[in-house]
Coordinates of C-alpha atoms and ligand atoms in Angstrom, one line a residue:
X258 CA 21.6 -36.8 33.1
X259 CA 23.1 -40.0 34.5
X260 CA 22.8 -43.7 33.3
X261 CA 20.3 -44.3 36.4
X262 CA 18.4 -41.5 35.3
X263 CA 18.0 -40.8 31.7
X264 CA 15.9 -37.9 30.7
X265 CA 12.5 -39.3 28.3
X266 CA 13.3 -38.8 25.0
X267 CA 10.4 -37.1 22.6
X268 CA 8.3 -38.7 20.8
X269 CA 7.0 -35.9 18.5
X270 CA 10.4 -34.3 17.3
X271 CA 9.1 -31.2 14.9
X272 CA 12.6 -31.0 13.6
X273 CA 12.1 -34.4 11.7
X274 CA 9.9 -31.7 9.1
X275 CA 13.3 -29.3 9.2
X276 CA 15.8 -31.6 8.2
X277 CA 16.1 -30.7 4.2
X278 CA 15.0 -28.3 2.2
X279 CA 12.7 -30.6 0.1
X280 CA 10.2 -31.5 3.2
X281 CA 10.7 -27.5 4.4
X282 CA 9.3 -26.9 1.1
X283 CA 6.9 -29.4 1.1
X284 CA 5.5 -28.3 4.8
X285 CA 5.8 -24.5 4.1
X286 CA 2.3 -22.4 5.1
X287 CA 2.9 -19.4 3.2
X288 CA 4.1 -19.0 -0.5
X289 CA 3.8 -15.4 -1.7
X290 CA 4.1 -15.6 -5.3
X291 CA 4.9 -12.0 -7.1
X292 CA 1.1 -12.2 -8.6
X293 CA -0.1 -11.5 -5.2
X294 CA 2.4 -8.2 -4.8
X295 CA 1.2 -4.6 -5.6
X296 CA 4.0 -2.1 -6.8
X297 CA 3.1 1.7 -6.4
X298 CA 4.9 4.4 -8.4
X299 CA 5.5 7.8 -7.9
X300 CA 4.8 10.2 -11.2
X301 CA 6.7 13.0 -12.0
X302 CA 5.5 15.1 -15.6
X303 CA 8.1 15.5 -18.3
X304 CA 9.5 12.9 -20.3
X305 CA 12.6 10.6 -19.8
X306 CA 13.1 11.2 -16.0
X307 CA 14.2 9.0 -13.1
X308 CA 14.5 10.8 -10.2
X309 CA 15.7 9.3 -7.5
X310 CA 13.9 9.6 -4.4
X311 CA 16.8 10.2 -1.5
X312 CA 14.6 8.5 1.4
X313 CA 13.5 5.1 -0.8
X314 CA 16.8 3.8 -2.4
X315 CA 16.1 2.2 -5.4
X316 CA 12.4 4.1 -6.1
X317 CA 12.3 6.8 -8.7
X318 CA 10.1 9.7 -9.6
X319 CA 9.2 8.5 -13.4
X320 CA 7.9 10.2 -16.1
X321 CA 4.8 8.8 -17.7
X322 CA 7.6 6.8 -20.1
X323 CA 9.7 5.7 -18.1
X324 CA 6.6 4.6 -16.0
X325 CA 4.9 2.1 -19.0
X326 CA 8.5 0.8 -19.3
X327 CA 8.8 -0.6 -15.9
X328 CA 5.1 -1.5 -15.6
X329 CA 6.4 -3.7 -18.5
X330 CA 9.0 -5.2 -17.1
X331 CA 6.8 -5.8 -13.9
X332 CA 4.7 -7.7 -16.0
X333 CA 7.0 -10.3 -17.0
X334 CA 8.4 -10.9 -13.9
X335 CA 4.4 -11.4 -12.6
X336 CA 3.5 -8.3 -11.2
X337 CA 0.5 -7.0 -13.0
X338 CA -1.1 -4.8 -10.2
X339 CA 0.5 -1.0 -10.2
X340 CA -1.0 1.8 -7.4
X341 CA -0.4 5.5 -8.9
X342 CA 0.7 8.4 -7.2
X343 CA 1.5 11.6 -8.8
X344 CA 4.1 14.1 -7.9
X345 CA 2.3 17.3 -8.7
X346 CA 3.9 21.1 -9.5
X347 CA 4.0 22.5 -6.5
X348 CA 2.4 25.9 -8.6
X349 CA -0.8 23.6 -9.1
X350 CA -1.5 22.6 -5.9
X351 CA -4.2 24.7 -4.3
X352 CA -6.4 24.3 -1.0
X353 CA -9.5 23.3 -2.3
X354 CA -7.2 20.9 -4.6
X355 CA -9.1 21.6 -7.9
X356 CA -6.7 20.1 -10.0
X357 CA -7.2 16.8 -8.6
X358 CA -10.5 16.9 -10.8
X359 CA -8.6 18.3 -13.8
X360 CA -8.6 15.6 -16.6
X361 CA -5.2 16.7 -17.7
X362 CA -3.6 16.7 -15.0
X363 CA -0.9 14.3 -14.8
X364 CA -2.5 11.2 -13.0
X365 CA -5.2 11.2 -16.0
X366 CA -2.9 11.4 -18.4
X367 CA -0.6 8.5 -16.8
X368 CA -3.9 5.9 -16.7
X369 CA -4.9 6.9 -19.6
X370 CA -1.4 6.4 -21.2
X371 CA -0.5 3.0 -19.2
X372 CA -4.2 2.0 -20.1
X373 CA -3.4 2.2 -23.5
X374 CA 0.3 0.9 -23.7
X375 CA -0.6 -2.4 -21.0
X376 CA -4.0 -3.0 -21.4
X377 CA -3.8 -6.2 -18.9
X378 CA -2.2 -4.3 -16.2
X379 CA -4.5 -3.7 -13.0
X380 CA -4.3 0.0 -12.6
X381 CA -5.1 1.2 -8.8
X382 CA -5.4 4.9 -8.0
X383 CA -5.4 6.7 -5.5
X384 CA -8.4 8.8 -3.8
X385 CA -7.4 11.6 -1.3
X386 CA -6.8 15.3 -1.9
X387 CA -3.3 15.2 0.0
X388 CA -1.2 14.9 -3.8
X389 CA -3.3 18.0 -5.4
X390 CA -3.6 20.3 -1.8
X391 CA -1.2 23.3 -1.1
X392 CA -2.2 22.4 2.6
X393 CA -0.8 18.7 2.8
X394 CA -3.8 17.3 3.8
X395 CA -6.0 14.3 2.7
X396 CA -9.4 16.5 3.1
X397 CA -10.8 20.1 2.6
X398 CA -9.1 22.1 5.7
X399 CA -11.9 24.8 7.0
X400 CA -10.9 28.3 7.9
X401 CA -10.9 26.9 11.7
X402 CA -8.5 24.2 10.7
X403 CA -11.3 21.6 10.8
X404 CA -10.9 19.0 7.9
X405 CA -14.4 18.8 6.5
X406 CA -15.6 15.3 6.3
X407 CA -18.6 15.9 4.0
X408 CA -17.9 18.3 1.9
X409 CA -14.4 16.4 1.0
X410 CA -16.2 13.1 0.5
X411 CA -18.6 14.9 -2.4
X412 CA -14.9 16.0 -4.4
X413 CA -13.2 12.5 -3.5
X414 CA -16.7 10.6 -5.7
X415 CA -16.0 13.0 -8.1
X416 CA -12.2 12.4 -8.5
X417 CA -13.0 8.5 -8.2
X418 CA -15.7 8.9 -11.1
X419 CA -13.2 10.6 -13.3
X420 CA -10.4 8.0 -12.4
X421 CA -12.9 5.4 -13.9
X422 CA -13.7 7.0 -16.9
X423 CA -9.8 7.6 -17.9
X424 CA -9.3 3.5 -17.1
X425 CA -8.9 2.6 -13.6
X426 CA -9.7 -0.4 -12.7
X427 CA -9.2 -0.2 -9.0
X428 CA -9.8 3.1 -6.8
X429 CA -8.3 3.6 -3.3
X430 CA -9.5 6.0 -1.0
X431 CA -7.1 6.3 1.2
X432 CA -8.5 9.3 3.2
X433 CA -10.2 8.1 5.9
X434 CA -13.2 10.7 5.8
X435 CA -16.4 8.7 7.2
X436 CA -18.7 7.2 4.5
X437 CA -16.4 8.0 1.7
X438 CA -16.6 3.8 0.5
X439 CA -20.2 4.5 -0.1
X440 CA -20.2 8.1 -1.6
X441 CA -17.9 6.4 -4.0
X442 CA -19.5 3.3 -4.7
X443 CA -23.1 5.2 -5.1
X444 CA -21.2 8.3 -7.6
X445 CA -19.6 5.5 -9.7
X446 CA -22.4 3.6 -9.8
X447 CA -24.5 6.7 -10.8
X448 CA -21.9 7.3 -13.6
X449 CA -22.2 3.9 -14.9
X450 CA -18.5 2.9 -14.2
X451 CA -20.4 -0.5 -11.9
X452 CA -17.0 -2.4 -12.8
X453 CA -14.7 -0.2 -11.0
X454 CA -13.4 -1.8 -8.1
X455 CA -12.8 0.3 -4.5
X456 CA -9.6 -1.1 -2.3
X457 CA -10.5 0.9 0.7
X458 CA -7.7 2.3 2.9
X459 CA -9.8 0.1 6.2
X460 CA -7.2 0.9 9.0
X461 CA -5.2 3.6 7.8
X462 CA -2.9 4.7 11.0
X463 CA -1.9 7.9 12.0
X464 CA 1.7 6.4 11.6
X465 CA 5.0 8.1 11.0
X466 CA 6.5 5.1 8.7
X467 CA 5.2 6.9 6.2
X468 CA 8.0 9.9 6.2
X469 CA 9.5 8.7 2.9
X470 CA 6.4 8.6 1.0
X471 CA 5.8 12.4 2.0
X472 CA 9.1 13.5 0.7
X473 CA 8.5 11.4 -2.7
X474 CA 5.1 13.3 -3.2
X475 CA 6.8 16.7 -1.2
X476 CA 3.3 15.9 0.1
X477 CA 3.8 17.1 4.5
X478 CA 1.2 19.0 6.1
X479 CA 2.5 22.6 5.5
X480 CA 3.0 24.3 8.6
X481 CA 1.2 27.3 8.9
X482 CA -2.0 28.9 11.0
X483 CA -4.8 26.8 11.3
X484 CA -3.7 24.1 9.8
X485 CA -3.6 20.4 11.2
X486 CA 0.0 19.8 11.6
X487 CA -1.0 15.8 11.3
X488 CA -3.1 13.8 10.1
X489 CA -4.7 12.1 13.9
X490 CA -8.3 13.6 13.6
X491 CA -9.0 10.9 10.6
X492 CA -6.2 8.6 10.1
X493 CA -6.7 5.7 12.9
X494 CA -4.7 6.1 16.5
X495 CA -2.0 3.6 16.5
X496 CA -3.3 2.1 19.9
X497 CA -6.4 0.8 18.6
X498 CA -7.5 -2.8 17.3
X499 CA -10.8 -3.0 17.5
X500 CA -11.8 0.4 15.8
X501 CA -10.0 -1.4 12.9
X502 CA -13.0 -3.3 13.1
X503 CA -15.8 -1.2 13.1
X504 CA -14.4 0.3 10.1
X505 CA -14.4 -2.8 8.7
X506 CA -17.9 -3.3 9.2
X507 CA -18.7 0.0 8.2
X508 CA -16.6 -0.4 4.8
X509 CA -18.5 -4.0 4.1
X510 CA -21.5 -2.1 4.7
X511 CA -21.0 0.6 2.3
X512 CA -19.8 -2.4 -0.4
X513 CA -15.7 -2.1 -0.3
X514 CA -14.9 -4.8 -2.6
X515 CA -11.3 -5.1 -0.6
X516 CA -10.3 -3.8 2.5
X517 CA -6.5 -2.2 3.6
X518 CA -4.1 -2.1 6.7
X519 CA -1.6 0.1 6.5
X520 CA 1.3 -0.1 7.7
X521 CA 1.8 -3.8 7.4
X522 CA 4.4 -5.3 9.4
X523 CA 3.8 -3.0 12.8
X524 CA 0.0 -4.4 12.2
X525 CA -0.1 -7.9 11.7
X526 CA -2.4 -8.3 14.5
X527 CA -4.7 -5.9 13.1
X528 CA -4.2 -8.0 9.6
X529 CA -5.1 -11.5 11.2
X530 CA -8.2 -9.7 13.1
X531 CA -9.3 -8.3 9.6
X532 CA -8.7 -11.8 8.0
X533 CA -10.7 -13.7 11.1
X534 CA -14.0 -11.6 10.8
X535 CA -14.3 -10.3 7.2
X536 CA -14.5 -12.9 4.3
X537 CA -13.3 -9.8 1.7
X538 CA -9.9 -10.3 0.2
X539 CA -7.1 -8.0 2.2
X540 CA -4.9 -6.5 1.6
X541 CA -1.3 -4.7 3.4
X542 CA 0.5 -1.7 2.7
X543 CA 4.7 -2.3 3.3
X544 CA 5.0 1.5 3.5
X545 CA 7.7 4.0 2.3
X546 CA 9.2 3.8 6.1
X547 CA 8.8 0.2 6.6
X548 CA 10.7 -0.4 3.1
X549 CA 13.4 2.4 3.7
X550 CA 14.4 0.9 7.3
X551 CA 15.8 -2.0 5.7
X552 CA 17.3 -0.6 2.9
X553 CA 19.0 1.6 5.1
X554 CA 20.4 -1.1 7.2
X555 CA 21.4 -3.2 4.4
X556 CA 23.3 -0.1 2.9
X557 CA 25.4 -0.1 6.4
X558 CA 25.9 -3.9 5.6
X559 CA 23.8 -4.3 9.1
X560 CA 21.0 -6.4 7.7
X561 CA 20.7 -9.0 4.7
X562 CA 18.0 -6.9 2.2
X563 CA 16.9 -10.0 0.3
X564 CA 16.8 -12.2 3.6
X565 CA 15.2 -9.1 5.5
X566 CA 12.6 -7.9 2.8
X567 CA 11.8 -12.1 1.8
X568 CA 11.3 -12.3 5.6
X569 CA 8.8 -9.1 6.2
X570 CA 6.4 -10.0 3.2
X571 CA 6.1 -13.4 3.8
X572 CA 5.4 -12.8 7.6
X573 CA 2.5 -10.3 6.0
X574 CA 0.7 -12.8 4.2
X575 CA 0.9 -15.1 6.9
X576 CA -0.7 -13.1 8.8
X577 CA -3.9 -13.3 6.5
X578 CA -3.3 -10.4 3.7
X579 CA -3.7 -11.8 0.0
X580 CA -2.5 -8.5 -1.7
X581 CA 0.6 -6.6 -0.5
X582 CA 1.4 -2.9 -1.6
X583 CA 5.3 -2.8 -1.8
X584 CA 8.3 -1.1 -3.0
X585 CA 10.1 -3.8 -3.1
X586 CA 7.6 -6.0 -5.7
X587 CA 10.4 -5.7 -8.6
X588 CA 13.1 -7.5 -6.6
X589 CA 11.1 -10.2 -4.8
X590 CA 10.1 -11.0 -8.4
X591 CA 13.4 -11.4 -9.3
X592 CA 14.2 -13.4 -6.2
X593 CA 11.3 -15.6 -6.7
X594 CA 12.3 -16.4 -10.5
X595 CA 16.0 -16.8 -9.2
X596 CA 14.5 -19.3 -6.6
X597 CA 12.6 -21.5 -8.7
X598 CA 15.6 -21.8 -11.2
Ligands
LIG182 C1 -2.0 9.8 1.2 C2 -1.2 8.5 1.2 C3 -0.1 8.3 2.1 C4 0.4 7.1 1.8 C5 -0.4 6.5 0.8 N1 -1.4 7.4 0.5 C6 0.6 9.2 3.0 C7 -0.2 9.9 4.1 O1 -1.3 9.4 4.5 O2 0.3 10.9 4.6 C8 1.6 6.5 2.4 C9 2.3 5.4 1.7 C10 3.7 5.1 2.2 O3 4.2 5.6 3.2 O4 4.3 4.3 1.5 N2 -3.3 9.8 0.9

């Protein structure tokens, strides 16, 4: 730059809208208060435990207790939604997975139990066969070491009817076994439970962020003869976009009152495609791998956790999900109340 020359200045300066915190608050697009936020638990029977879980700092196993106490406390700091998953004996676990039909088995007792103790809580279960099978796997495995889409759809209505008549109020398959939304929807309806709600897994990826989550639930494929030893022949093939949307359609056909990515943050394009060409509400899973990865780094001092985690849920719902499954819901509560004070 010299004086004979100077260099325009702007006109439009989008700093102007930067300059204090006020006007960034005033111009901010995305507020994700803690009402919007999902926290999933892991179940363990007995009574009185907290076990940690090695690969999810800061996540327990509870026991139904321990369990209704930190629903509780999630309820005061806003987060009224809870998504249950049950750590089963491993002596239970069989390869049809019966006891996932079992009404005392620990799942059951847990809705029943948080039903009674928070009656306002939303209470979101589960639907796959992966927590109850001694094979690790979301569907029935046949003797070739198919997984049997039918056949594992008729137990899955069943185990979604049952989860309706011991309180849930949400139920998410999260199987991907074709037609599975409208098996559900047409056994629930058949059982009179109309005002359960189904949060179906839409784009569920074949992913490996969900490592944690395995080890929480001890949950793996088992490796042994004809057995899959992953889960690619039904979850979704990381590659793909536009399959998310045919199961989308196929999901709003079958009458999914809210469709699911999963993972979130590795997906946010498959999140704002959902949000452009579906009117349901969506919702994102923050999985066990996508949660652990900064915790691990913040343990190293390498990142800032509350920066980091503030930063990857709020980029989620930017991206056009309205509910967001997380491990961390209980601390960006707290943040959120710190914030406003
Ligand atoms: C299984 C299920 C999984 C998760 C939720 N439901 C694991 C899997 O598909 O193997 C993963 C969640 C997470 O990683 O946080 N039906």
């Amino acid at each position: 730059m010299t004086e004979n020359h100077p260099l325009p200045r702007p006109e439009r300066r989008p700093r102007r809208l930067r300059r204090t915190e006020v006007i960034r608050s005033l111009v901010r697009e995305t507020i994700l208060p803690p009402q919007k936020l999902v926290l999933p638990l892991f179940l363990i029977d007995g009574e009185n435990i907290a076990q940690p879980i090695d690969a999810m700092p800061g996540r327990c196993r509870l026991s139904i207790d321990k369990a209704i106490d930190e629903c509780a406390e999630a309820m005061k700091l806003g987060v009224g939604a809870f998504a249950l998953f049950p750590a089963i004996d491993p002596a239970l676990k069989t390869p049809r997975a019966e006891h996932g039909l079992d009404e005392s088995n620990l799942l059951c007792r847990a809705v029943k139990a948080l039903r009674e103790a928070l009656p306002d809580a939303c209470l979101i279960t589960d639907i796959a066969l992966d927590p109850y099978s001694s094979l690790g796997h979301d569907g029935l495995v046949s003797a070739e070491g198919e997984i049997l889409n039918d056949e594992t759809v008729d137990i899955l209505a069943q185990m979604a009817v049952l989860h309706g008549q011991v309180g849930a109020d949400i139920v998410a398959p999260s199987d991907m076994m074709d037609g599975r939304v409208g098996g559900i929807r047409a056994a629930l309806d058949q059982a009179g439970q109309e005002k359960v709600a189904i949060l179906s897994y839409t784009a569920k990826y074949a992913s490996s962020f969900y490592g944690p989550f395995r080890e929480a639930l001890d949950s793996a494929p088992v490796d042994a003869p004809n057995v899959p030893k992953d889960k690619k022949t039904y979850q979704m093939d990381p590659a793909n976009v536009r399959e998310a949307r045919i199961e989308m359609v196929l999901d709003e056909m079958e009458a999914a009152d809210i469709i699911m990515v999963k993972p979130a943050l590795p997906y946010l394009d498959v999140i704002s495609q959902l949000r452009e060409h579906s009117d349901l509400p969506i919702a994102a899973y923050h999985v066990s791998g996508e949660y652990a990865m900064i915790k691990a780094a913040a343990e190293r001092g390498w990142l800032d956790e509350r920066a980091c985690m503030t930063e990857s849920l709020t980029a989620i719902a930017r991206a056009g999900a309205d509910i967001i499954f997380t491990y961390a819901a209980l601390d960006y509560a707290r943040w959120f109340r710190e914030d406003l004070a």
